[in-house]
Amino acid sequence: MATNPKRELDLSDFPSGTVTEYTTLVCLACIFDIFTKQLGLAPRTAFSEIKRHTPTIEELTSRATMRPYFDSDEKHPHCPHCGSGKRWLARFDTCCIEGRKTTDAPRRALIKKLPQAGDQFLFVDKKSDSRAVFFEWLDTLRVNLDLNDETWLVAATRNYLERRDPKTNWEEVFTAVRAVRRSSRIAEGWERDGARLFLPPKIYGEALLIQYLVSRSHAHGGLTLEGRLTLLELIRRLRYFGYLDQIGVVEREPGEVFEKIIEHLAATQDWSATASRSNRTEVAKKTSKKSSKKSSKTRKSKKTPPEPEAVITEAVKLHYIVDRRDFLEKVKSVYASYA
Ligand SMILES: [Zn+2]
């Protein structure tokens, strides 16, 4: 591929937080074993079948992999199932691009640049929704942060701001930032004073929420810039910040309030687009009226999750690009040494 010397895809044109990358290793010794022993194919047939093989999107993006796939952070990984080393291991790189207005053009440009011949790349589109995308984003964030290093709180805030407003150069804003504070002097945007970054109450509140969501399974409650908080304490703060009024949450029951907040965080993806934001606020207000009637009935049973139809989600298209180049090369070389 003289025309394409770069192996890594250049994803720098995509707004931050819109692309998730996954790497899955596949053991050719195991896969060959499966094709010959379990499926009973002759070695030659097995190899030509394997060449056509591509794992499912679930297999490529799941955090719990099954033979012949595995994940490894090691520099010289070995197959956990059979112990095979480098020569037998191939890599699938998958990137998942969130379908939005801001990613359409860079996605088309990227696909145009990729070699089309020989199934080196596979393109799969899947339907998803804003909520699933949001939780996948949170999950990726959790995996990439070291929760034992307390600077993660600032890092999580930055990641959130990057997702919220991709037009600002947050890397530059955050270069010297060591602390993030709430400031009621500002209503929008941000302010920096030396190592301190000041955020308006609403955005600061959302940063706390993200921190809570990232760390809540890690410890009792969730860890935030305001210390360890239970859901109730977090909601109390958000109410005090005026955040709940601002996003039109009229519910009182913590579980319902939480659901509404998640809906809001997940739904306002194109944060920078003011027009669509105000549309969404209207939608949220309408439905909150409806569900406030229901809330009086459900108040008794505190743990009842909200009915699925009460949750507003937006349809989101996910565009997967699977890089099969390493796999094809490894299959070829393994076959060459075998035949
Ligand atoms: Zn193996």
CSV table of C-alpha atoms in Angstrom, one decimal, residues 184-311:
chain,number,residue,atom,x,y,z
A,184,SER,CA,-22.4,32.3,39.8
A,185,ARG,CA,-20.9,35.4,38.1
A,186,ILE,CA,-21.1,33.7,34.8
A,187,ALA,CA,-24.1,32.2,33.1
A,188,GLU,CA,-22.5,30.7,30.0
A,189,GLY,CA,-19.0,29.7,28.8
A,190,TRP,CA,-16.1,29.6,31.2
A,191,GLU,CA,-13.4,31.8,32.9
A,192,ARG,CA,-9.9,31.0,33.9
A,193,ASP,CA,-7.8,32.5,36.6
A,194,GLY,CA,-4.4,30.9,36.7
A,195,ALA,CA,-4.8,27.3,37.6
A,196,ARG,CA,-8.5,27.6,38.3
A,197,LEU,CA,-11.2,27.1,35.8
A,198,PHE,CA,-14.6,28.7,36.6
A,199,LEU,CA,-17.8,27.2,35.2
A,200,PRO,CA,-21.3,28.5,35.4
A,201,PRO,CA,-23.5,26.6,37.9
A,202,LYS,CA,-25.4,24.7,35.2
A,203,ILE,CA,-22.2,23.4,33.5
A,204,TYR,CA,-20.5,22.8,36.8
A,205,GLY,CA,-23.5,20.8,37.9
A,206,GLU,CA,-23.3,18.7,34.8
A,207,ALA,CA,-19.6,18.1,35.4
A,208,LEU,CA,-20.5,16.8,38.9
A,209,LEU,CA,-23.1,14.5,37.4
A,210,ILE,CA,-20.6,13.0,34.9
A,211,GLN,CA,-18.1,12.5,37.8
A,212,TYR,CA,-20.8,10.8,39.8
A,213,LEU,CA,-21.8,8.6,37.0
A,214,VAL,CA,-18.2,7.6,36.2
A,215,SER,CA,-17.4,6.7,39.8
A,216,ARG,CA,-20.6,5.5,41.4
A,217,SER,CA,-19.9,1.9,40.8
A,218,HIS,CA,-16.4,2.3,42.0
A,219,ALA,CA,-17.3,3.4,45.5
A,220,HIS,CA,-20.2,4.1,47.8
A,221,GLY,CA,-22.0,7.0,46.1
A,222,GLY,CA,-19.9,8.9,43.6
A,223,LEU,CA,-16.8,10.9,43.8
A,224,THR,CA,-17.1,14.5,42.6
A,225,LEU,CA,-15.3,17.9,42.8
A,226,GLU,CA,-17.5,18.4,45.9
A,227,GLY,CA,-16.4,15.2,47.5
A,228,ARG,CA,-18.1,11.9,47.8
A,229,LEU,CA,-21.9,12.3,47.2
A,230,THR,CA,-24.9,10.1,47.4
A,231,LEU,CA,-27.5,10.5,44.7
A,232,LEU,CA,-29.7,12.4,47.1
A,233,GLU,CA,-26.9,14.8,48.1
A,234,LEU,CA,-26.1,15.3,44.4
A,235,ILE,CA,-29.7,16.1,43.5
A,236,ARG,CA,-29.9,18.6,46.4
A,237,ARG,CA,-26.9,20.4,45.1
A,238,LEU,CA,-28.2,20.5,41.6
A,239,ARG,CA,-31.5,21.9,42.9
A,240,TYR,CA,-29.5,24.6,44.8
A,241,PHE,CA,-27.5,25.5,41.7
A,242,GLY,CA,-30.8,26.1,39.9
A,243,TYR,CA,-29.9,23.4,37.5
A,244,LEU,CA,-33.1,21.3,37.9
A,245,ASP,CA,-35.3,24.4,37.3
A,246,GLN,CA,-33.2,25.3,34.3
A,247,ILE,CA,-33.7,22.0,32.5
A,248,GLY,CA,-37.3,21.8,33.5
A,249,VAL,CA,-37.3,19.0,36.0
A,250,VAL,CA,-40.4,19.1,38.2
A,251,GLU,CA,-40.2,15.7,39.7
A,252,ARG,CA,-39.4,15.3,43.4
A,253,GLU,CA,-38.7,11.6,43.7
A,254,PRO,CA,-34.9,11.1,43.4
A,255,GLY,CA,-35.2,8.1,41.0
A,256,GLU,CA,-37.4,10.1,38.7
A,257,VAL,CA,-35.2,13.2,38.9
A,258,PHE,CA,-32.2,11.1,38.1
A,259,GLU,CA,-33.9,9.6,35.0
A,260,LYS,CA,-34.9,13.1,33.8
A,261,ILE,CA,-31.3,14.3,34.2
A,262,ILE,CA,-29.9,11.4,32.3
A,263,GLU,CA,-32.4,12.0,29.5
A,264,HIS,CA,-31.3,15.6,29.4
A,265,LEU,CA,-27.6,14.8,29.4
A,266,ALA,CA,-28.0,12.1,26.8
A,267,ALA,CA,-30.3,14.0,24.5
A,268,THR,CA,-28.5,17.3,24.2
A,269,GLN,CA,-25.7,16.0,22.1
A,270,ASP,CA,-25.3,18.8,19.7
A,271,TRP,CA,-24.9,21.1,22.7
A,272,SER,CA,-23.5,23.9,20.6
A,273,ALA,CA,-26.6,24.0,18.4
A,274,THR,CA,-28.8,26.5,20.3
A,275,ALA,CA,-31.8,26.0,18.1
A,276,SER,CA,-32.1,22.3,18.7
A,277,ARG,CA,-31.4,22.8,22.4
A,278,SER,CA,-34.4,25.0,22.8
A,279,ASN,CA,-36.6,22.5,20.9
A,280,ARG,CA,-35.5,19.8,23.3
A,281,THR,CA,-36.3,21.9,26.3
A,282,GLU,CA,-39.8,22.2,25.0
A,283,VAL,CA,-40.1,18.5,24.6
A,284,ALA,CA,-38.8,17.9,28.0
A,285,LYS,CA,-41.3,20.3,29.6
A,286,LYS,CA,-44.2,18.7,27.8
A,287,THR,CA,-43.3,15.2,28.9
A,288,SER,CA,-42.5,16.2,32.4
A,289,LYS,CA,-46.0,17.5,32.9
A,290,LYS,CA,-47.3,14.1,31.8
A,291,SER,CA,-45.1,12.1,34.0
A,292,SER,CA,-45.6,14.3,37.1
A,293,LYS,CA,-49.1,13.0,37.2
A,294,LYS,CA,-47.8,9.5,37.2
A,295,SER,CA,-45.3,10.3,39.9
A,296,SER,CA,-47.9,10.7,42.6
A,297,LYS,CA,-48.9,7.2,42.0
A,298,THR,CA,-45.5,5.7,41.9
A,299,ARG,CA,-44.1,7.7,44.8
A,300,LYS,CA,-44.7,5.0,47.3
A,301,SER,CA,-42.5,2.4,45.6
A,302,LYS,CA,-39.2,4.2,45.5
A,303,LYS,CA,-37.2,1.7,43.6
A,304,THR,CA,-39.6,1.3,40.6
A,305,PRO,CA,-37.7,2.2,37.5
A,306,PRO,CA,-39.6,4.6,35.1
A,307,GLU,CA,-41.6,3.0,32.4
A,308,PRO,CA,-39.5,2.6,29.3
A,309,GLU,CA,-42.0,4.6,27.1
A,310,ALA,CA,-41.6,7.6,29.5
A,311,VAL,CA,-37.9,7.9,28.5
